[in-house]
XYZ file of C-alpha atoms in Angstrom:
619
model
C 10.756 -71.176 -53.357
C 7.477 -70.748 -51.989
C 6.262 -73.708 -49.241
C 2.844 -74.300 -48.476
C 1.945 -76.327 -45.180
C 4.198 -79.195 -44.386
C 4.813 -80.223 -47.697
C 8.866 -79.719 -48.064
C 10.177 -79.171 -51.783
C 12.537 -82.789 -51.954
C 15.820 -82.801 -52.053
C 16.002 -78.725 -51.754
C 19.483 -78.430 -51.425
C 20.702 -80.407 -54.827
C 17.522 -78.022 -56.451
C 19.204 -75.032 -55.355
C 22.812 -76.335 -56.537
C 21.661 -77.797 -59.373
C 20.217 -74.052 -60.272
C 23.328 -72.615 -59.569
C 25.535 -74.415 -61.201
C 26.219 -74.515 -65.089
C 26.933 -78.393 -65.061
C 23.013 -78.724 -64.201
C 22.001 -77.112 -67.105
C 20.022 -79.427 -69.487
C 20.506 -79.914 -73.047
C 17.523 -78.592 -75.134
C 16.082 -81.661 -76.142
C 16.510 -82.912 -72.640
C 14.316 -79.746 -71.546
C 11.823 -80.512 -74.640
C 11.447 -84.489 -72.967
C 10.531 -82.800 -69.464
C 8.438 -80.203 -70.200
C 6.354 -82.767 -72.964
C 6.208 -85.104 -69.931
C 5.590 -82.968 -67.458
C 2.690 -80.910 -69.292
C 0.976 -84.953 -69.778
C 1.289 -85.804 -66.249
C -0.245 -82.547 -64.914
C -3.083 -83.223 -66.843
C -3.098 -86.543 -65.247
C -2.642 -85.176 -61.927
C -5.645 -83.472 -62.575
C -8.243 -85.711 -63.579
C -7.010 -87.613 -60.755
C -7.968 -85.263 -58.204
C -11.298 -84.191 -60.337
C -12.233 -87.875 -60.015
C -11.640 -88.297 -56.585
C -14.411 -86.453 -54.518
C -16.529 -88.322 -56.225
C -14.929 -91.564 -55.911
C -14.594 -90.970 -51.877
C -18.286 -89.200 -51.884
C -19.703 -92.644 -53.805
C -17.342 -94.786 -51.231
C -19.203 -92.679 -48.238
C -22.592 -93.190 -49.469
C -22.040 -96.920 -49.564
C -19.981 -96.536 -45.994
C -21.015 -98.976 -43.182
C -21.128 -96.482 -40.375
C -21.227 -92.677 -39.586
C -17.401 -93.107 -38.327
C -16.366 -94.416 -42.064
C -18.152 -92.385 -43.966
C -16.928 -88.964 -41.559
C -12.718 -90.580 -42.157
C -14.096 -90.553 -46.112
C -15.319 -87.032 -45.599
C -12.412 -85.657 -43.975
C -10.545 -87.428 -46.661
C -12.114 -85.640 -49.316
C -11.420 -82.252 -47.141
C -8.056 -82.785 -46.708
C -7.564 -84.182 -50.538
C -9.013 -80.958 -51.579
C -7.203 -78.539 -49.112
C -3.871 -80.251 -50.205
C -4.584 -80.362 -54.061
C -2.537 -78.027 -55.514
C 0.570 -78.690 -52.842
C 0.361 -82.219 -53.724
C 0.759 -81.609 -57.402
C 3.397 -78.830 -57.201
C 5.481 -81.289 -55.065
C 4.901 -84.007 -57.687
C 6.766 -81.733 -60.429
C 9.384 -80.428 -57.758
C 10.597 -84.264 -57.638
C 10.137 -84.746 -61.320
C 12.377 -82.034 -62.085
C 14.970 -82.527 -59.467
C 15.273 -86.208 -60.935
C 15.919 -84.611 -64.487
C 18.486 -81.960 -63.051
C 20.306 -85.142 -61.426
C 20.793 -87.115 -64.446
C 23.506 -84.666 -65.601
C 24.492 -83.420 -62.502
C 25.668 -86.991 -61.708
C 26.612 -87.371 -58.113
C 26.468 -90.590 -56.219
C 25.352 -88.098 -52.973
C 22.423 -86.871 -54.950
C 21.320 -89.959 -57.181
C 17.859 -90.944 -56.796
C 17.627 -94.016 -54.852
C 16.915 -97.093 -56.519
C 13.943 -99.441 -54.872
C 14.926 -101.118 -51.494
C 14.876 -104.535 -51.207
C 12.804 -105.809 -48.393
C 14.448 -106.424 -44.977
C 12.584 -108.052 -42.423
C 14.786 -106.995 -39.890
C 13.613 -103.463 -40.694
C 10.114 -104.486 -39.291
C 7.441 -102.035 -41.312
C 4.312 -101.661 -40.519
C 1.346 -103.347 -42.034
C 0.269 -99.957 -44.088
C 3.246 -99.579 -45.075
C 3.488 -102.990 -46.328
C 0.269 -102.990 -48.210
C 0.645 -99.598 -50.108
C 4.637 -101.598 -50.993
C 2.914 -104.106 -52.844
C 0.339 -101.851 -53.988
C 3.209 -99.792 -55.491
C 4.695 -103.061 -56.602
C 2.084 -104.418 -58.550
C 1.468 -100.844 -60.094
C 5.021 -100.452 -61.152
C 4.935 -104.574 -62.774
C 1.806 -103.911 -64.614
C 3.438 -100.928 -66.108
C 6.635 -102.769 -67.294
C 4.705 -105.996 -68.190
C 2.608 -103.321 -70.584
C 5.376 -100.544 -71.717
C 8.595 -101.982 -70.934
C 9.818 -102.188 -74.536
C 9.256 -98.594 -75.183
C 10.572 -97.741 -71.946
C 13.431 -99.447 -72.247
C 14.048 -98.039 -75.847
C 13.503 -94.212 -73.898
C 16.683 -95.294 -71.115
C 18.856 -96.643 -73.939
C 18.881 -93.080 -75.804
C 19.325 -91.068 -72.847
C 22.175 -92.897 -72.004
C 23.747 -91.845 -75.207
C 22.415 -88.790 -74.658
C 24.306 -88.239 -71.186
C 27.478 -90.295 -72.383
C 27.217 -92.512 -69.341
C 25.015 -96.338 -68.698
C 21.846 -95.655 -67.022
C 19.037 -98.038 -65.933
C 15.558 -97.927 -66.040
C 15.653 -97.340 -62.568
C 17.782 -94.003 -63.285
C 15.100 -92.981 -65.825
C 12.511 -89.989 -64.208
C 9.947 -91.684 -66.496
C 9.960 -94.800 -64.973
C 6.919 -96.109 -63.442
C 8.620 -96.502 -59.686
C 9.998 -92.979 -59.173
C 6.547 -91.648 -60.511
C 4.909 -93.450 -57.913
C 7.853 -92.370 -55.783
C 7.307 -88.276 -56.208
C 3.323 -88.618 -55.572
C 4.167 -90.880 -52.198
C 6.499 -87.734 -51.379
C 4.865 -85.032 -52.277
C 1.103 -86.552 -50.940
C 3.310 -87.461 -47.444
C 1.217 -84.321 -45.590
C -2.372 -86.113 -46.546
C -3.395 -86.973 -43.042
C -5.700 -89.900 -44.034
C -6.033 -93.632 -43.644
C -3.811 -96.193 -45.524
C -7.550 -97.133 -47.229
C -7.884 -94.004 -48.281
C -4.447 -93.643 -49.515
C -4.640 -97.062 -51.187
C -7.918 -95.539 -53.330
C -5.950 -92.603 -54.200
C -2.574 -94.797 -55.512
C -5.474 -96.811 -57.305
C -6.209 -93.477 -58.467
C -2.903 -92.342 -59.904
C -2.979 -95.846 -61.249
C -5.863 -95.203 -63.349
C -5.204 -91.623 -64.825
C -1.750 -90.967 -64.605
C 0.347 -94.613 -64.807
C -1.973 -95.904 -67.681
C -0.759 -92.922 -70.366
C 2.462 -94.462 -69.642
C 2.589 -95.496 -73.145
C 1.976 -91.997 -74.782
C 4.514 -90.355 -72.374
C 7.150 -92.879 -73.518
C 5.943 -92.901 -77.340
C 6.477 -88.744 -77.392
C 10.132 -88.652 -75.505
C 11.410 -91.393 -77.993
C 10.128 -89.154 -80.407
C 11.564 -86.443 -79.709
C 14.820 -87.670 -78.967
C 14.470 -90.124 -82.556
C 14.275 -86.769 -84.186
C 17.233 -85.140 -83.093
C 18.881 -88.397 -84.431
C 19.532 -90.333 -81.163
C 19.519 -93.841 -81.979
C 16.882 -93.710 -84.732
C 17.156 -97.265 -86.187
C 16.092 -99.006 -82.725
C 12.835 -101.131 -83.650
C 9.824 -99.095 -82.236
C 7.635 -100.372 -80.030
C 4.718 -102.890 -81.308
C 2.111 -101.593 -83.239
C -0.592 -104.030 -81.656
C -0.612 -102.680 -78.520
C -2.864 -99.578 -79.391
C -5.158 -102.388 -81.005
C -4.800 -104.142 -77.317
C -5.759 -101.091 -75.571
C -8.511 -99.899 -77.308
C -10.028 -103.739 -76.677
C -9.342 -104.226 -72.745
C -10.923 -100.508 -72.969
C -13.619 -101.310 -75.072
C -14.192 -104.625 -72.894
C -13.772 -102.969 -69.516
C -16.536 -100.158 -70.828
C -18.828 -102.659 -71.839
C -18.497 -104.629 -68.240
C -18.395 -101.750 -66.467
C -21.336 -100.265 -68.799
C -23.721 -102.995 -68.450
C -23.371 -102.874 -65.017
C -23.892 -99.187 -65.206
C -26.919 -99.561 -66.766
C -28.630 -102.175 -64.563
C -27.477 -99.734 -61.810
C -29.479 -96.461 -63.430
C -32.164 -98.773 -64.676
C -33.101 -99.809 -61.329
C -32.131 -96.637 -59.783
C -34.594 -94.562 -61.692
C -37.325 -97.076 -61.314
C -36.932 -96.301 -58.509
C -36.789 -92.568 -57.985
C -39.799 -92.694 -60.724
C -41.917 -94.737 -58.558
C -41.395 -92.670 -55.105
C -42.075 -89.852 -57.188
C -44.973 -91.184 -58.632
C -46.484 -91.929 -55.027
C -45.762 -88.292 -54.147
C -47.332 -87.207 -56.935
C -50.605 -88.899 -56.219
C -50.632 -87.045 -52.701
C -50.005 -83.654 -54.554
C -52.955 -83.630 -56.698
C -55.089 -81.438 -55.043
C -52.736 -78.734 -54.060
C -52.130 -77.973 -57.643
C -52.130 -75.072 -59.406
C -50.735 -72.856 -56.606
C -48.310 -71.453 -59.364
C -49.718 -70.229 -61.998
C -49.682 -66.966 -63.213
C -52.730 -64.415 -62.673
C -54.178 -63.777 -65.907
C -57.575 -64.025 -67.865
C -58.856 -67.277 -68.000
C -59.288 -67.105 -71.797
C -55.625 -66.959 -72.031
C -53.984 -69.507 -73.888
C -51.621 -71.808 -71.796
C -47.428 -72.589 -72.588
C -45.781 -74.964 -70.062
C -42.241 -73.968 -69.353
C -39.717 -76.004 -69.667
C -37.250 -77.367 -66.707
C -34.529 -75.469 -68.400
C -36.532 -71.909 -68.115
C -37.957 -72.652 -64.490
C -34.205 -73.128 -63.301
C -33.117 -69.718 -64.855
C -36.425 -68.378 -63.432
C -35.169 -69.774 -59.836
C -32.070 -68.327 -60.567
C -33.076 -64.895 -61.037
C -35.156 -65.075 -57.604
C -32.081 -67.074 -56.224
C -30.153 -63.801 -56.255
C -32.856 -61.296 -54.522
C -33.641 -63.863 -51.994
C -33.735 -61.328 -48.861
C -31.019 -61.270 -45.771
C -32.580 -63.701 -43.023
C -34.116 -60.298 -41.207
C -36.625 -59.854 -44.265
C -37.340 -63.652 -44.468
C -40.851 -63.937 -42.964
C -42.454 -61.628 -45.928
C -40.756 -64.050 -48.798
C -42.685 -66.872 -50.223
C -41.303 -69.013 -52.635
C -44.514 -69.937 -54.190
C -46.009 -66.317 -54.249
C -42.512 -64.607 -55.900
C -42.759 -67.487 -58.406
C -46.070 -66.681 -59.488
C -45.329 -63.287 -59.454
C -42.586 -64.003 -61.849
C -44.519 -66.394 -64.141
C -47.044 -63.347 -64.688
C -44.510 -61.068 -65.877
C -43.207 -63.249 -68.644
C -46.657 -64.180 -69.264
C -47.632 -60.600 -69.674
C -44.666 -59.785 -72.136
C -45.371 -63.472 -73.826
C -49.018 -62.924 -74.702
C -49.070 -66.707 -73.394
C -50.204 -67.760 -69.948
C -46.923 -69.391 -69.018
C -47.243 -72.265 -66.680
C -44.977 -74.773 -64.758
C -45.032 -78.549 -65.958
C -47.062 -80.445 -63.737
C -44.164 -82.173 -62.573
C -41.824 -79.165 -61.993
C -44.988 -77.783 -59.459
C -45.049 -80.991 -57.834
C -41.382 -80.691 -57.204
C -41.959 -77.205 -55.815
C -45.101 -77.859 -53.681
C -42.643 -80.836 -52.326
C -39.931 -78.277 -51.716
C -42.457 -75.976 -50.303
C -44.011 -78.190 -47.694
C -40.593 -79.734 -46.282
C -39.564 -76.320 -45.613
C -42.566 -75.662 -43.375
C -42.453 -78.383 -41.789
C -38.745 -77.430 -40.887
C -39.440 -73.992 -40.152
C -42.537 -74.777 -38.256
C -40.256 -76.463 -35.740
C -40.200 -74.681 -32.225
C -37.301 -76.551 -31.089
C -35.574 -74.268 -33.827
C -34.395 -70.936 -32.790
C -35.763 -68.378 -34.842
C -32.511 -66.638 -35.896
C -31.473 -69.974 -37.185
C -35.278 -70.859 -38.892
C -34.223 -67.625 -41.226
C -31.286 -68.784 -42.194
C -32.615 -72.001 -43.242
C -34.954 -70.425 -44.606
C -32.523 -68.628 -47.294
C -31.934 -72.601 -48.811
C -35.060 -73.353 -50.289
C -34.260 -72.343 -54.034
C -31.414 -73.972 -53.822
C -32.827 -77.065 -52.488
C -35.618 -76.792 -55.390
C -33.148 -76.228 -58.180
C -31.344 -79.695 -57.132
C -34.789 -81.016 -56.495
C -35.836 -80.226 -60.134
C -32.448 -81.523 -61.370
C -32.297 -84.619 -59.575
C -35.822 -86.334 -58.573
C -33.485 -88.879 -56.571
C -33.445 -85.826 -54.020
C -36.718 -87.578 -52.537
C -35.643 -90.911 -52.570
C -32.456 -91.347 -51.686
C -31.655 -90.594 -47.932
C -28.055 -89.963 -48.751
C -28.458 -87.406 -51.065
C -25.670 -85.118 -50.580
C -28.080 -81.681 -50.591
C -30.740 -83.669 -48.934
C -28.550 -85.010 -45.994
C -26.618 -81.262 -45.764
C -29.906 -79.882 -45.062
C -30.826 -82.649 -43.014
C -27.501 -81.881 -40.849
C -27.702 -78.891 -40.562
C -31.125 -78.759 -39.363
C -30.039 -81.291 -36.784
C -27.210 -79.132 -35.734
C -29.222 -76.362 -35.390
C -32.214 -77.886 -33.260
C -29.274 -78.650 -30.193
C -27.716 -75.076 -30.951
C -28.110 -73.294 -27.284
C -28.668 -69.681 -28.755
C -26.349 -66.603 -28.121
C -26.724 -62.888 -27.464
C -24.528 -62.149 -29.989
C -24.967 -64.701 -32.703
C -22.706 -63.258 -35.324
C -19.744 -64.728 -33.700
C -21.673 -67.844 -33.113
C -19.499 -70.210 -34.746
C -22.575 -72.841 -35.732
C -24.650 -69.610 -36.711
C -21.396 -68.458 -38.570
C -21.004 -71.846 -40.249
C -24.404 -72.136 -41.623
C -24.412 -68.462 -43.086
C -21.183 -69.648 -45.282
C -23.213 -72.316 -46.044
C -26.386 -70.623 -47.358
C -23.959 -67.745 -48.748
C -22.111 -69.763 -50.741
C -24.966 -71.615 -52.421
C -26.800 -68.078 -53.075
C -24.048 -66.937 -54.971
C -22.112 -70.284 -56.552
C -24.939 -73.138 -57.572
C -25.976 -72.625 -60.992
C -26.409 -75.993 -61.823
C -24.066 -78.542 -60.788
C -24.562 -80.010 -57.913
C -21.011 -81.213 -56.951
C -20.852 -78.167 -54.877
C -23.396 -80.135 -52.364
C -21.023 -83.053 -52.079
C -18.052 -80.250 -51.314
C -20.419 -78.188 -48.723
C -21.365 -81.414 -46.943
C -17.924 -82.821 -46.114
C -16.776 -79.283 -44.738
C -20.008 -79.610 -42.484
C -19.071 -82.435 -41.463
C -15.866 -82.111 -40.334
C -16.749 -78.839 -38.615
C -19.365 -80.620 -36.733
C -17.235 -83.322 -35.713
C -14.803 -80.711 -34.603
C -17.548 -78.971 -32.669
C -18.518 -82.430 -30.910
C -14.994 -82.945 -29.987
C -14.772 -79.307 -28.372
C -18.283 -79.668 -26.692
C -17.158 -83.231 -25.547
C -13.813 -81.885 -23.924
C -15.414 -78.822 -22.479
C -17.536 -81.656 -20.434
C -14.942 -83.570 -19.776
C -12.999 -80.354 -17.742
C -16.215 -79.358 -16.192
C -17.163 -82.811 -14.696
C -13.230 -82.938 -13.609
C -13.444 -79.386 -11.849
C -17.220 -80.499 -10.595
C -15.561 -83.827 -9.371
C -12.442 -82.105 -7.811
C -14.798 -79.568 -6.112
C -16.830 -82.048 -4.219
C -13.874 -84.123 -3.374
C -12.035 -80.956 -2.268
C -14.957 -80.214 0.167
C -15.139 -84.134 1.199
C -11.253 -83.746 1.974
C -11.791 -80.357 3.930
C -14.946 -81.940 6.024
C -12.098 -84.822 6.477
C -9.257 -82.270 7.902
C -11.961 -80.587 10.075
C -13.043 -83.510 11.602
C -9.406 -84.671 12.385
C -8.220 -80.866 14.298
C -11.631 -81.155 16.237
C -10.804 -84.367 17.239
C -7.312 -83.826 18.012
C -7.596 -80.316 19.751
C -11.072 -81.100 21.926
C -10.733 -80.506 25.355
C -6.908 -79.315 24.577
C -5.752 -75.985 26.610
C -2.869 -75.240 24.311
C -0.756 -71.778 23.518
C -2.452 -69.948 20.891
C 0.685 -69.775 18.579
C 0.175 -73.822 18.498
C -3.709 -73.265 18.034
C -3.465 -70.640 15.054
C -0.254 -72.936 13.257
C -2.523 -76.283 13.203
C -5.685 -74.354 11.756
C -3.937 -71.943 9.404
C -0.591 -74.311 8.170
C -0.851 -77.919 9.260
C -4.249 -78.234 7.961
C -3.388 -77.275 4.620
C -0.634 -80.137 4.898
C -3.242 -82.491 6.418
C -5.407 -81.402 3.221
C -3.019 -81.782 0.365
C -2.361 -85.472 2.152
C -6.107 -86.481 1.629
C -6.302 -85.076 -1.299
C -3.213 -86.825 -3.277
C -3.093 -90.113 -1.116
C -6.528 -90.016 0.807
C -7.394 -90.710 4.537
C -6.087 -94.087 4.448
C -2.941 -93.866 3.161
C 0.925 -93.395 5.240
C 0.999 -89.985 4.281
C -2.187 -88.831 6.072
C -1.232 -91.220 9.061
C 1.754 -89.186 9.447
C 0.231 -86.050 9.380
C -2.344 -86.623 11.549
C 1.030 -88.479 13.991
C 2.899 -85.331 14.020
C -0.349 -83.083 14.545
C -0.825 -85.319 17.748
C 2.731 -85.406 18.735
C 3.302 -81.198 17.979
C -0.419 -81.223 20.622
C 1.492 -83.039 23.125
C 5.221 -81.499 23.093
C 3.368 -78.154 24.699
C 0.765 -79.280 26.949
C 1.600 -80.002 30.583
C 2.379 -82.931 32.361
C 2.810 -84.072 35.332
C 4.476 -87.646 34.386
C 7.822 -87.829 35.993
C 9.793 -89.229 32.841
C 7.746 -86.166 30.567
C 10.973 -84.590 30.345
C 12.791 -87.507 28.780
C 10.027 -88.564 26.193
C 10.112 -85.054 25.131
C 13.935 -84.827 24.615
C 13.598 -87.954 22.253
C 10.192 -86.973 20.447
C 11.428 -83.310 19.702
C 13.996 -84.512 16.825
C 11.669 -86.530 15.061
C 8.597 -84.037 15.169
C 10.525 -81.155 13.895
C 11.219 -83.233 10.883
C 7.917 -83.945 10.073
C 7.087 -80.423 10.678
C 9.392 -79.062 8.173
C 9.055 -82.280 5.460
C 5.138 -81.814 5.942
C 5.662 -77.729 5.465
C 8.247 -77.985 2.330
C 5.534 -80.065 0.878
C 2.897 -77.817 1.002
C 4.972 -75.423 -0.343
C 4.312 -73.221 2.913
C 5.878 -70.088 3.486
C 9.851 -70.328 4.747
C 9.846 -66.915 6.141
C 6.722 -67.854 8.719
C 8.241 -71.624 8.832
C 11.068 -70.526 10.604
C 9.289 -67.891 13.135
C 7.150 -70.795 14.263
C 10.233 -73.223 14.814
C 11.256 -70.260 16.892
C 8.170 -69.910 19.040
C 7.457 -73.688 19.308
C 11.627 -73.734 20.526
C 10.459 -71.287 23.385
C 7.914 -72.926 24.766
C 9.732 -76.508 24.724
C 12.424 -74.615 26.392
C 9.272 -73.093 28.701
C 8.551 -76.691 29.535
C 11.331 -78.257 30.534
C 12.153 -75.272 32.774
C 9.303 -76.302 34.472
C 10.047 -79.542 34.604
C 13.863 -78.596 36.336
C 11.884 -75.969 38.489
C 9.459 -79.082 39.941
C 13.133 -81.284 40.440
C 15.345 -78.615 41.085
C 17.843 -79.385 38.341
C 19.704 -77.401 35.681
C 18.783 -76.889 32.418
C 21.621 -76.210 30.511
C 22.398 -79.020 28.974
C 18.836 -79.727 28.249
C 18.723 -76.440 26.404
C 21.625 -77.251 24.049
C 20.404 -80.384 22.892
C 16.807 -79.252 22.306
C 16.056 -78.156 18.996
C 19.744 -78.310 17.857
């Protein structure tokens, strides 16, 4: 069975045994029930996801802040990535649940609902999509119950054994139940997945009565308990009026909405259209002025746009195309073949003159790189075919192909160039973009709504990269200057200790080239007032001493008690710094010769043995 992502076919084990064995095979009128039900709530599944980009894209337009309207975004991305894995997963559970009811084990029986334990201590989503579920499921059996019911009592006698309603794979719970599983992967917010329940709700849970009304058929037909009382004829009568009452509410409302909306769009318009009187008649075809004059209609003028939509030249080309020139040039042509000087409404040119003069102003920009202006560039029949569709284009800030041009713009005024801009991946990003409209928009312009959510998300990704890449470089920049502040540190600490010092130059080279890296680690993990640094800077002192002369008479005494302690700093100081064993243990060698040098000197100025000094050194 193929797998896509992280959704996991449920309960894949009893699927596979259930195909294997011939217990799980299902009666035919069983199979007729499933596949019936199963062809209704695919169709369901469906509308639900059809419905839901613009649900989420309405929510985001109404959103608070950029950070809820990007989670609604990256909702709809992910909704839309996950579509068809969702739904497969949906009817993976729904027939599983079917192979189960005569495959009866009590290993594989789908679980009934779980009665709330506080001890269990959920969280608060997963509370609140419980009693969303909850309510769903009640106002299903407070509406089909009866018929329900009616469906569990004939497959019992179907199966030859007492099943429930929470046994039946009909039932409004483990429908709910396979879209929680199989929609388990959508990484969104428990609003967002609240919406989408509210959702499943609305066009799969409400048919609830024609999915039970068809099984009982079915199974009435084959003879299965025919003379149970069918459901209540009323409630398609009750339907039909919450419908009809909930369309009127929800019409009215409607209607006050576009009313007021398209007063408004007409009157920005309007005030545009004052401004553009004088630039008029910059498309028009060039013929005699005798000619006698056809406006074309909107309908035309977009399959015009479309024809020029698919020569628009590749972003190297774009200085030598103007829109308003090709269009004319166009407009003579059919004019020519017409007999009829064909010209654009006076409100389709004021669109394009609008069109015209935002994209100069854009292009115009020098804080726009020029490899980026062409591609741009490429959008503006697009843009004008929307524009012409949908006057609202003008007035409303968050129109989807108003605000994707609007982003991309901005992401392309901070873009910092590159020599090689096709494997930019801004530059590559907005060539998908322009590509994709080029070749898909006809006329519907969900594909705006679609384009700007993956922009979106990609330039929320991009922020989040930039932001990190920052991040590390101030880190390295910080741990540079406080690597050079620790080094200054460890240089002024050798100078002070070794100033005026005559000392072996074994000692001299060990102390610059291996004790101050100790020294330095020390600041830099603990700093220069910490234990750790006081020590190394002890034993640094201490090592200085043990091979300098002296002429105190107890020297040879404070030596035999330092030496113990000082090689153990040494070598805890060394291990440390991870310093080199092999050259560890020459020095201890050297530094035990000249200890051994100085307290023959010592018995040389007393005239006394050194033998037992010699075995207790160093040992």
């Amino acid at each position: 069975m193929h797998n896509d992502g992280n959704v996991v076919p449920l309960h894949k084990a009893a699927t596979d045994q259930a195909t294997a064995s011939p217990l799980a095979r299902l009666p035919v009128i069983l199979l007729q029930v499933r596949d019936k039900a199963a062809q209704q709530l695919r169709h369901g599944l469906q509308e639900l996801f059809d419905n839901a980009d613009d649900t989420l894209f309405e929510m985001a337009d109404r959103a608070r802040n950029n950070v809820e309207q990007n989670t609604l975004f990256e909702a709809m991305r992910d909704l839309r990535l996950k579509r068809k894995s969702i739904e497969r997963g949906f009817l993976e559970a729904f027939f599983q649940a079917f192979a189960c009811l005569v495959q009866y084990d009590p290993a594989l029986a789908i679980p009934h609902a779980v009665v709330y334990d506080p001890s269990l201590d959920p969280s608060h989503d997963d509370l609140e999509k419980t009693v969303a579920v909850d309510a769903m499921v009640a106002k299903v059996l407070n509406r089909d119950g009866f018929a329900l019911g009616q469906l569990t009592e004939r497959l019992s006698v179907l199966l030859g054994r007492r099943l429930v309603d929470g046994d039946n794979p009909l039932g409004p719970a483990l429908l709910c139940e396979y879209f929680l599983q199989a929609g388990r992967s959508l990484g969104v917010e428990i609003k967002v997945k609240l919406i989408i329940l509210k959702l499943f709700e609305r066009y799969v849970l409400s048919d609830a009565e024609q999915l039970y009304a068809e099984a009982n058929q079915l199974l009435i037909a084959t003879g299965i308990l025919p003379e149970l009382m069918p459901a209540p004829a009323r409630r398609a009568a009750d339907r039909a009026q919450a419908e009809a009452r909930a369309s009127a509410t929800e019409g009215g409302t409607a209607k006050s909405s576009q009313s007021q909306l398209d007063e408004s769009v007409q009157e920005v318009f309007a005030a545009l259209q004052t401004l553009l009187f004088h630039v008029r008649g910059s498309v028009a075809p060039t013929l005699e002025a005798s000619a006698e004059t056809q406006p074309i209609s909107t309908r035309d003028l977009m399959r015009l746009l479309s024809h020029l939509q698919q020569y628009v030249p590749a972003p190297s080309a774009q200085d030598d195309f103007d829109l308003r020139n090709q269009l004319e040039q166009l407009l003579t042509r059919v004019s020519v073949k017409s007999g009829k000087s064909r010209v654009v409404d006076v409100a389709d040119e004021d669109v394009i003159n609008l069109i015209a003069m935002l994209f100069e102003c854009i292009l115009d920009d020098r804080n726009l790189p020029d490899s980026l202006k062409a591609l741009i560039g490429r959008l503006q029949i697009p843009m004008l075919k929307v524009a012409v569709l949908d006057k609202s284009f003008f007035s409303r800030g968050n129109h989807p192909a108003r605000r994707l041009l609007n982003e991309i713009a901005a992401a392309a005024m901070g873009w910092g160039g590159c020599d090689d801009h096709q494997r930019d991946s801004l530059y590559l990003r907005i060539e998908q973009v322009v590509q994709r409209l080029l070749s898909e928009f006809s006329d519907d312009p969900a594909i705006f709504s679609e384009l700007l959510a993956d922009f979106l998300a990609f330039t929320a990704d991009e922020r989040r990269r930039a932001e990190l890449l920052e991040q590390r470089t101030r880190d390295a920049e910080e741990g540079r200057a406080r690597a050079e502040l620790a080094r200054r540190r460890v240089e002024q600490a050798l100078n002070d200790a070794l100033l005026g010092k005559v000392l072996p130059q074994k000692v001299v080279d060990f102390v610059r080239e291996a004790w101050s890296q100790v020294m330095l680690l020390s600041c830099l993990k603990h700093g220069d007032d910490s234990p750790e640094w006081q020590t190394a800077e002890q034993t640094l002192l201490e090592l200085i001493w043990s091979v300098q002369r002296h002429e105190q008479p107890d020297t040879a005494m404070r030596l035999l008690a330092l030496v113990p302690g000082l090689l153990k700093g040494l070598r805890e100081g060394l291990s440390a710094a991870a310093f080199d064993p092999f050259a560890t243990s020459e020095f201890f060698s050297q530094l035990e010769l000249l200890h051994l040098q100085a307290f023959e000197r010592e018995a040389q100025a007393r005239n006394c043995r050194v033998p037992s000094w010699k075995q207790t050194l160093h040992t």
